[in-house]
Short mmCIF file of C-alpha atoms and ligand atoms in Angstrom, two decimals:
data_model
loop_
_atom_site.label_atom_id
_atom_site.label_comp_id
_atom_site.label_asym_id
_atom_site.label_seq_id
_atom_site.Cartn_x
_atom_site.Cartn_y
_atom_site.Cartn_z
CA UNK A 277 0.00 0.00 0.00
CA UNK A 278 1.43 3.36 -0.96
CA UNK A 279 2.17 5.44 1.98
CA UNK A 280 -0.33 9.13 2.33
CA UNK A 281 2.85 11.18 1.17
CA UNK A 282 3.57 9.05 -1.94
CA UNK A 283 0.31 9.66 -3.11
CA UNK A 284 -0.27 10.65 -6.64
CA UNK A 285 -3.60 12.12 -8.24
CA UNK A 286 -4.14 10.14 -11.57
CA UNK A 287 -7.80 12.38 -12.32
CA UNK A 288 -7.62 14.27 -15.02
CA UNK A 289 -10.51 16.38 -16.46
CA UNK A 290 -12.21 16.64 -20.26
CA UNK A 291 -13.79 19.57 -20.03
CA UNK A 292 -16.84 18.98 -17.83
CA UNK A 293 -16.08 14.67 -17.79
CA UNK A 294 -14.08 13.99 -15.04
CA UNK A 295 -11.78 10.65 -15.55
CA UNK A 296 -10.59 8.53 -12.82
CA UNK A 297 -7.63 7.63 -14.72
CA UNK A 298 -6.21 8.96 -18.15
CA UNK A 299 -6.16 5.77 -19.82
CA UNK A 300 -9.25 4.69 -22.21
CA UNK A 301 -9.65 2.01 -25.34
CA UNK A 302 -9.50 3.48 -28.70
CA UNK A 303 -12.88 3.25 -30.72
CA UNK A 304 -13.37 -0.21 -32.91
CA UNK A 305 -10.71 -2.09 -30.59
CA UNK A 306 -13.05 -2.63 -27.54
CA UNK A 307 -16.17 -3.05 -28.87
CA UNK A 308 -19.14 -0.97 -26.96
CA UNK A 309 -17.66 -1.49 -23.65
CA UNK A 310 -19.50 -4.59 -22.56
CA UNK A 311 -17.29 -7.34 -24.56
CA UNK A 312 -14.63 -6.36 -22.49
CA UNK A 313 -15.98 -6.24 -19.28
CA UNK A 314 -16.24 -10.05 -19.58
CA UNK A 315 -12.21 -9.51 -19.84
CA UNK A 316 -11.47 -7.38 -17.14
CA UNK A 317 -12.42 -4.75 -14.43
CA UNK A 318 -13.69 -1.89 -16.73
CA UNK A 319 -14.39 0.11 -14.29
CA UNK A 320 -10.35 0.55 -13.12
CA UNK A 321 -10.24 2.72 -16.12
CA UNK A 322 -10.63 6.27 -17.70
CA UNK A 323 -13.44 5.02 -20.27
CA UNK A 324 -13.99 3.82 -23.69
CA UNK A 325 -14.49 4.68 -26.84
CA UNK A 326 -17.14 2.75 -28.48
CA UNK A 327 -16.89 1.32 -32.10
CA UNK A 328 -18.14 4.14 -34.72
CA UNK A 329 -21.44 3.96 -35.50
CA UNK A 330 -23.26 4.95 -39.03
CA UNK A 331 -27.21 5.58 -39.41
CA UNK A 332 -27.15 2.96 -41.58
CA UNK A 333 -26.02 -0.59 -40.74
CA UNK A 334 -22.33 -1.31 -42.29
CA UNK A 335 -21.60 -5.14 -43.26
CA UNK A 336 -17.97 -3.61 -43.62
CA UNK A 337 -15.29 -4.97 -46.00
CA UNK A 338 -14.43 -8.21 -47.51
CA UNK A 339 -12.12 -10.26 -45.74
CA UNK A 340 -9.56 -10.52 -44.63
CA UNK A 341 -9.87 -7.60 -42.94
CA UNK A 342 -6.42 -8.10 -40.07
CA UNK A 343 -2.80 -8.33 -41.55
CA UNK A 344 -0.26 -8.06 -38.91
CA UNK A 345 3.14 -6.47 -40.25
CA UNK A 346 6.69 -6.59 -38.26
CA UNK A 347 5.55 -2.92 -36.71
CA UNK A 348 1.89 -3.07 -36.57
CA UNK A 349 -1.51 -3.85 -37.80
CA UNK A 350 -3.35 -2.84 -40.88
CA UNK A 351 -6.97 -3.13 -40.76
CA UNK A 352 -9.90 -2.88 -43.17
CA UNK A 353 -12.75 -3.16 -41.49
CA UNK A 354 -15.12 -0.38 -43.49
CA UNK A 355 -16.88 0.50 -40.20
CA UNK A 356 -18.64 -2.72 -39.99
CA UNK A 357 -21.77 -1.51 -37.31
CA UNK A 358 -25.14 -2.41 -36.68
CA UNK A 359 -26.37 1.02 -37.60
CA UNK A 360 -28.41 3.35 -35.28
CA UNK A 361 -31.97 1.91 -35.19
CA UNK A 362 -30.56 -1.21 -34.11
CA UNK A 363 -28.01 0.34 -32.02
CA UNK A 364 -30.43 2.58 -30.01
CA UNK A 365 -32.91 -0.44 -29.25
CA UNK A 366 -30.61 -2.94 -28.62
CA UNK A 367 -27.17 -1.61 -27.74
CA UNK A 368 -27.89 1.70 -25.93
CA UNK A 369 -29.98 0.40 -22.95
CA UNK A 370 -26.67 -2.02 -22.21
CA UNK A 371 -24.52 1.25 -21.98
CA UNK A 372 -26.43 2.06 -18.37
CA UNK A 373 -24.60 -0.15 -16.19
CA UNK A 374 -21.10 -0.29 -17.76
CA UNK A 375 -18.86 1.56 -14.61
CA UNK A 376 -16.91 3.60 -16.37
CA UNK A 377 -16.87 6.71 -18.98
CA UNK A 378 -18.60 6.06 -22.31
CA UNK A 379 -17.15 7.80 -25.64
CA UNK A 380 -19.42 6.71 -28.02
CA UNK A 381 -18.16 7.12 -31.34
CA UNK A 382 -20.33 8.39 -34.37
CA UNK A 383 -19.25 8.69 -38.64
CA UNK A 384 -21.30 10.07 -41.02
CA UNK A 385 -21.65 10.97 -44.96
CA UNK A 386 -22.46 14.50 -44.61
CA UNK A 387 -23.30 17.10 -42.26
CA UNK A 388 -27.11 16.00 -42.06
CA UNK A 389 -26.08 12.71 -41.89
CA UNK A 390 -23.92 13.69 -38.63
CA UNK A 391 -26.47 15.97 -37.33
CA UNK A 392 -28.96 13.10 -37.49
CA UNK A 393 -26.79 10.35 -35.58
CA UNK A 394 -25.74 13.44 -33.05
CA UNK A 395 -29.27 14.38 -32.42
CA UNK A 396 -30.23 10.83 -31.92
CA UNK A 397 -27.24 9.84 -29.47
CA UNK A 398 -27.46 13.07 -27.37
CA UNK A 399 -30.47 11.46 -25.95
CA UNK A 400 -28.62 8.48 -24.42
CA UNK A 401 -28.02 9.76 -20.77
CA UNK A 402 -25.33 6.64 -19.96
CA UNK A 403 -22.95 8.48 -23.35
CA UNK A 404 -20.57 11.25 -21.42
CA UNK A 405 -19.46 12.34 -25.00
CA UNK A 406 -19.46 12.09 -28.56
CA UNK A 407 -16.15 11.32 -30.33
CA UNK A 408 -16.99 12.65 -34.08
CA UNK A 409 -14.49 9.96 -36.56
CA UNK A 410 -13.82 12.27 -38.90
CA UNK A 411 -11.60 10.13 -41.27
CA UNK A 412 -15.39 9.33 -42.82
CA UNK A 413 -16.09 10.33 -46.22
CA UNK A 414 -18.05 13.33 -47.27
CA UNK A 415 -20.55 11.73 -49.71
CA UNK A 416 -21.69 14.68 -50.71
CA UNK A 417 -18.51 16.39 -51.51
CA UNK A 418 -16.64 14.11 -53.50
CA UNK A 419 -15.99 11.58 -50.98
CA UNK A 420 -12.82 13.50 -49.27
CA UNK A 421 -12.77 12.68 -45.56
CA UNK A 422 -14.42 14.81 -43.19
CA UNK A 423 -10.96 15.81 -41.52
CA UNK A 424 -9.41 17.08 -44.65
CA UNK A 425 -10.71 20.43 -44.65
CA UNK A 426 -10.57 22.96 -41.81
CA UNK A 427 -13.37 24.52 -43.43
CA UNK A 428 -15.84 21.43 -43.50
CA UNK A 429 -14.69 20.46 -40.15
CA UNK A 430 -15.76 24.31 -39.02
CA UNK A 431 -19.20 23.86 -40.29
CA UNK A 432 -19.65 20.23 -39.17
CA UNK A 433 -18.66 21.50 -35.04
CA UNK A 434 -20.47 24.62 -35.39
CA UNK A 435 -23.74 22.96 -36.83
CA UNK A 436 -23.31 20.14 -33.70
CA UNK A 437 -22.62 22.47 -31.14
CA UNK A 438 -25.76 24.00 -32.10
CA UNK A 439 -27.75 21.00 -31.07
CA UNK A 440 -26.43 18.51 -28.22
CA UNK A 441 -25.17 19.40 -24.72
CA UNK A 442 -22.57 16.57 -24.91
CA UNK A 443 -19.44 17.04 -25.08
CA UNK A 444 -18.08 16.57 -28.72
CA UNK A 445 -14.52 15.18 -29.28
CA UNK A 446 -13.14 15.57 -32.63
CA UNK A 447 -11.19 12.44 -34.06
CA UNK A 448 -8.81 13.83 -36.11
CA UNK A 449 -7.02 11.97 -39.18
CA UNK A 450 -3.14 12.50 -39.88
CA UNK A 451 -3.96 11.81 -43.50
CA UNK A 452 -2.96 15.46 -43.86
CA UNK A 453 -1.16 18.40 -44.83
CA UNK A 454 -1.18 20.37 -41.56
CA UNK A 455 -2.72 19.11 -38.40
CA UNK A 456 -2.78 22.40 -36.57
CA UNK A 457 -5.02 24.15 -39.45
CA UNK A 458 -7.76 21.23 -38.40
CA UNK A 459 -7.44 21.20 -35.27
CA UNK A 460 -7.93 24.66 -34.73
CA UNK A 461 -10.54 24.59 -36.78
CA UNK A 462 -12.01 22.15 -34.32
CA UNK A 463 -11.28 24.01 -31.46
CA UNK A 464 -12.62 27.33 -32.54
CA UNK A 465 -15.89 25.60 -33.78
CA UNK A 466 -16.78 24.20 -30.30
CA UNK A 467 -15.39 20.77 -30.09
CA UNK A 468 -14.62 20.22 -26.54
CA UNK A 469 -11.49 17.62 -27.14
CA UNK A 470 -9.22 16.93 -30.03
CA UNK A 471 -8.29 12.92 -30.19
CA UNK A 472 -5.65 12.39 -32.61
CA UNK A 473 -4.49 10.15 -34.07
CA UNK A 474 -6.34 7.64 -36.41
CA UNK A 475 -4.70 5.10 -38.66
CA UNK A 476 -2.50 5.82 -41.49
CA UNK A 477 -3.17 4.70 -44.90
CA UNK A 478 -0.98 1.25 -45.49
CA UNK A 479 -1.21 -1.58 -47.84
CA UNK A 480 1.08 -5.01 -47.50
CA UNK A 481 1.16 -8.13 -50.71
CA UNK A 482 1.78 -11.30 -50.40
CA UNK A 483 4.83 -11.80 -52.60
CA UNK A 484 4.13 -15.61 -53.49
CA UNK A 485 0.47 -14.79 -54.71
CA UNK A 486 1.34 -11.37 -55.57
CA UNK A 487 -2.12 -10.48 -54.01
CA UNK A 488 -3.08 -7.54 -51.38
CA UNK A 489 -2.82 -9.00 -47.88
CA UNK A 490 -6.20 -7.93 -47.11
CA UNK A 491 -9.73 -7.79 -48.97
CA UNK A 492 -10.29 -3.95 -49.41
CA UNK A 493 -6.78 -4.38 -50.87
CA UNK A 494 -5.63 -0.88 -48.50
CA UNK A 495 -6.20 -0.42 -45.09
CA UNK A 496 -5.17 1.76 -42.13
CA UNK A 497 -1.78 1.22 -40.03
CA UNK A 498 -2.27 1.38 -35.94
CA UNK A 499 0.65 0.19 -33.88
CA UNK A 500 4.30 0.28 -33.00
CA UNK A 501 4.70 2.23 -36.29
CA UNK A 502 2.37 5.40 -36.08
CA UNK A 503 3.11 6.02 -32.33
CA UNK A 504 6.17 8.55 -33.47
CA UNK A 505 3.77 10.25 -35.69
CA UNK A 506 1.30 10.81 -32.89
CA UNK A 507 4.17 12.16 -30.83
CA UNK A 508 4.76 14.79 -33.28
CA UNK A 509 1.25 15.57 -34.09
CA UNK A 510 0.08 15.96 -30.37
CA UNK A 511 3.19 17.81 -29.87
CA UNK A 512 2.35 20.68 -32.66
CA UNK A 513 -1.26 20.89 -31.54
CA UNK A 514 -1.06 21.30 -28.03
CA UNK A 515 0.52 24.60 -28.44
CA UNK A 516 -1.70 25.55 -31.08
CA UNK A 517 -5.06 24.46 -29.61
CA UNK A 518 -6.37 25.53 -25.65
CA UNK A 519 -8.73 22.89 -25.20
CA UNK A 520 -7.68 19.24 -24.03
CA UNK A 521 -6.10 16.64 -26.27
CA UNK A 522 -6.39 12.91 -26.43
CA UNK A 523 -3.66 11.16 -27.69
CA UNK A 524 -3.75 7.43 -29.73
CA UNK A 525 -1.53 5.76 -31.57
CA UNK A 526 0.91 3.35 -30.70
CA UNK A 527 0.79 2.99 -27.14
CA UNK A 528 2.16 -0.65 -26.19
CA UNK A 529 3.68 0.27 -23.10
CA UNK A 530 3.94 3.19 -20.05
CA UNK A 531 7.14 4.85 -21.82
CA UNK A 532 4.68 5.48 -24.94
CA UNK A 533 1.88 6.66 -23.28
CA UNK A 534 3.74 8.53 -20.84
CA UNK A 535 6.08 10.15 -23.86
CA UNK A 536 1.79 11.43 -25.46
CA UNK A 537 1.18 12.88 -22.14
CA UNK A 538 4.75 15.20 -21.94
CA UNK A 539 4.13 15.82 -26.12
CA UNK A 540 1.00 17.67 -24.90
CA UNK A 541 -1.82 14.77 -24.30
CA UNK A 542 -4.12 15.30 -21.45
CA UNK A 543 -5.93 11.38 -21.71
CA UNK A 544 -4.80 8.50 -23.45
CA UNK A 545 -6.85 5.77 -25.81
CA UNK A 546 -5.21 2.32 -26.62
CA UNK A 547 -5.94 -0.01 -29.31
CA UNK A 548 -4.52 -2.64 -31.29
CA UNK A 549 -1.95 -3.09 -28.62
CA UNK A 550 -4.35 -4.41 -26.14
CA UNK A 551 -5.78 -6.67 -28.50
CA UNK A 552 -2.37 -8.51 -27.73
CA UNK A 553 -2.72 -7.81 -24.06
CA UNK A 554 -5.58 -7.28 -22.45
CA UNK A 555 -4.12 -6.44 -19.00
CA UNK A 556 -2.34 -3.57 -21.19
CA UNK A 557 -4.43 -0.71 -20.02
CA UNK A 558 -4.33 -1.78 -16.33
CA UNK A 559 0.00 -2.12 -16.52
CA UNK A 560 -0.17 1.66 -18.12
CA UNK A 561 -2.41 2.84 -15.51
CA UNK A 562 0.22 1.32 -12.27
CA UNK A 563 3.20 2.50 -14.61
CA UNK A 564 1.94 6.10 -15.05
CA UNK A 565 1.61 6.15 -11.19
CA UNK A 566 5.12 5.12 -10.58
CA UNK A 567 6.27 7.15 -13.27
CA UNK A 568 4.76 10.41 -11.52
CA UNK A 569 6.73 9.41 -8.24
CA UNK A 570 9.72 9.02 -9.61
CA UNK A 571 9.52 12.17 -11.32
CA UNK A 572 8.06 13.89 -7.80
CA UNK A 573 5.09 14.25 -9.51
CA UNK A 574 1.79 14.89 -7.62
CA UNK A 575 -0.35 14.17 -10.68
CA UNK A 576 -0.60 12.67 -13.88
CA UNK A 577 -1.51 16.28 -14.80
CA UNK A 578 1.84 17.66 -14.25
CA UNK A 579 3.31 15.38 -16.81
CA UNK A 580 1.06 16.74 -19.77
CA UNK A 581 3.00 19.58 -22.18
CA UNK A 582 6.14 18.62 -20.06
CA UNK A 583 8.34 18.37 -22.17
CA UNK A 584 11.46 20.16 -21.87
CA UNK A 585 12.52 21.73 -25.53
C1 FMN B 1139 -9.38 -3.15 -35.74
C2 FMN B 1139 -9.48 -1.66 -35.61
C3 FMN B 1139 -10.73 -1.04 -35.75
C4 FMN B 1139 -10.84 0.36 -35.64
N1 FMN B 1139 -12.08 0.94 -35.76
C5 FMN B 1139 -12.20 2.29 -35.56
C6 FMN B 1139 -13.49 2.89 -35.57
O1 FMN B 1139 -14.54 2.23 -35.72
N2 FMN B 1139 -13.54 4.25 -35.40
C7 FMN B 1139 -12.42 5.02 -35.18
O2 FMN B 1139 -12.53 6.24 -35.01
N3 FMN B 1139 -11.18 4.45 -35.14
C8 FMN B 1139 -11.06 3.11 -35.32
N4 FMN B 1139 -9.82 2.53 -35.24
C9 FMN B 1139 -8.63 3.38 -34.99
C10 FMN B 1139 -8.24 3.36 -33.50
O3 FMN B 1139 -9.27 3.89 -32.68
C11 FMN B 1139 -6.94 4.16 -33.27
O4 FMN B 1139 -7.16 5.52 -33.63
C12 FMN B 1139 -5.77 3.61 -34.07
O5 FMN B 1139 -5.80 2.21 -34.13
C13 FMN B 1139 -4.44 4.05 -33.46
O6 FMN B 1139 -4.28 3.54 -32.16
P1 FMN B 1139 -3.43 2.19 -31.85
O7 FMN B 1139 -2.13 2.34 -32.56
O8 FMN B 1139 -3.29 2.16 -30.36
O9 FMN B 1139 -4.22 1.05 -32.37
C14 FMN B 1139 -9.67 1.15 -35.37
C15 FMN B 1139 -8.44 0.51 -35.23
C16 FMN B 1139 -8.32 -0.88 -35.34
C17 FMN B 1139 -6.96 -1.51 -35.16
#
């Protein structure tokens, strides 16, 4: 048992959603919440973010949809969801007893279509926030993701802020040019978080065959591999941006997640790495703690922006 003066405060605060612990699961890797509470104790951490969901049920793409490389995974899995009717009758009402922090995560086609789901959700009392995936394409202009343009991502926050009290987190993808331009477009639009980041385009063949390793032939990289580029991204944002930043990407151990918080990330999100190991999250959680003593630390908060340049 650690002693009173050895104490260390691992709370950290999104806005108004107050986190025990600054560790969560990434959105698509942990389901809505309840698959892994058959795993372990949920409610030891921050929260999770649920897998995206669409307003219209998503079969997803052909398999396979998995190819592990030396550095990583690439996945195509198109969104696969249930869609919202089904989601609100059948998966919402299971959301009210899951002890800890629900992110549920929402795409959509076009601004209506992510007013609609937005609108819909808000009503859910058990959701503490919204995480908008913005690496979905804009049907109706030209298919270019969401998070390409500061100015789409502008209208899309100001047009939600407009009509849910949840908070809105903004799920930014590093499929760009300059990462500061969208997320302070984010910011100054209303969104209440910036998560960052989501996979990176990848493709892997099979040299024998000479086929794509996976169905949808390209996919999106998450792992060992991405985790500098989330370094750097966090890192440029969180001067750039005032409100809180979540950072993904990578994290497989407490040196990675630890090395997002001092780049400038307030809470953390891990994925494919605890698809490997589930007792991941809790390990990052005890290491964080015995990081912040080492460091004389009285909070995880006092480790976020830290870094010394
Ligand atoms: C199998 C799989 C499914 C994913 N599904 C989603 C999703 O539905 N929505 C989303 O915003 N991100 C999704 N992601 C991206 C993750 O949330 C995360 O941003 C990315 O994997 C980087 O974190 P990691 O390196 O810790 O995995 C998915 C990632 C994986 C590996």
């Amino acid at each position: 048992m650690s002693s009173a003066s050895s104490y260390v405060d691992l709370s950290i605060s999104i806005g108004k959603i107050f986190l025990k612990n600054p560790v969560m699961l990434a959105s698509g890797t942990a389901g809505f919440g309840f698959e892994f509470a058959e795993i372990f104790d949920i409610s030891q951490i921050g929260g999770i973010a649920t897998k995206t969901i669409t307003s219209e049920p998503r079969e997803g793409n052909p398999p396979p949809r998995i190819f592990e490389t030396p550095s990583g995974m690439i996945n195509s899995i198109g969104l696969a969801n249930p869609g919202i009717d089904k989601f609100m009758e059948e998966i919402a009402p299971r959301l009210k007893n899951l002890p800890t922090r629900i992110i549920l995560s929402v795409g959509g086609t076009s601004i209506d279509d992510f007013k609609y789901i937005v609108e819909t959700v808000s009503e859910i009392s058990s959701v503490d926030a919204i995480e908008l995936n913005l690496s979905c394409p804009n049907v109706k202009e030209g298919g270019i993701h969401f998070g390409r343009s500061a100015e789409t991502i502008s209208r899309l926050l100001s047009e939600l802020r407009l009509i849910t009290e949840k908070p809105l987190w903004a799920k930014l993808s590093p499929q760009v040019t300059d990462i500061v331009e969208l997320g302070t477009a984010a910011a100054d639009s209303g969104a209440d978080a910036i998560v960052v980041i989501n996979t990176l385009p990848a493709m892997a063949i099979d040299i024998e065959t000479k086929k794509p390793r996976l169905g949808a032939i390209t996919g999106g990289l998450s792992g060992n591999a991405i985790h500098p580029v989330a370094v750097s991204m966090i890192y440029a944002l969180h001067s750039a941006v005032d409100i809180p930043i979540i950072g993904v990407g990578g994290i497989s151990s407490t040196e990675d997640a630890i090395e997002l918080m001092l780049a400038g990330a307030t809470a953390l999100q891990i994925g494919s790495s605890a698809f490997a190991d589930t007792n991941l999250p809790l390990k990052i959680i005890d290491g964080i703690g015995k990081y912040c003593r080492r460091q004389r630390f009285s909070s995880a908060r006092e480790i976020v922006g830290a870094v010394e340049i």
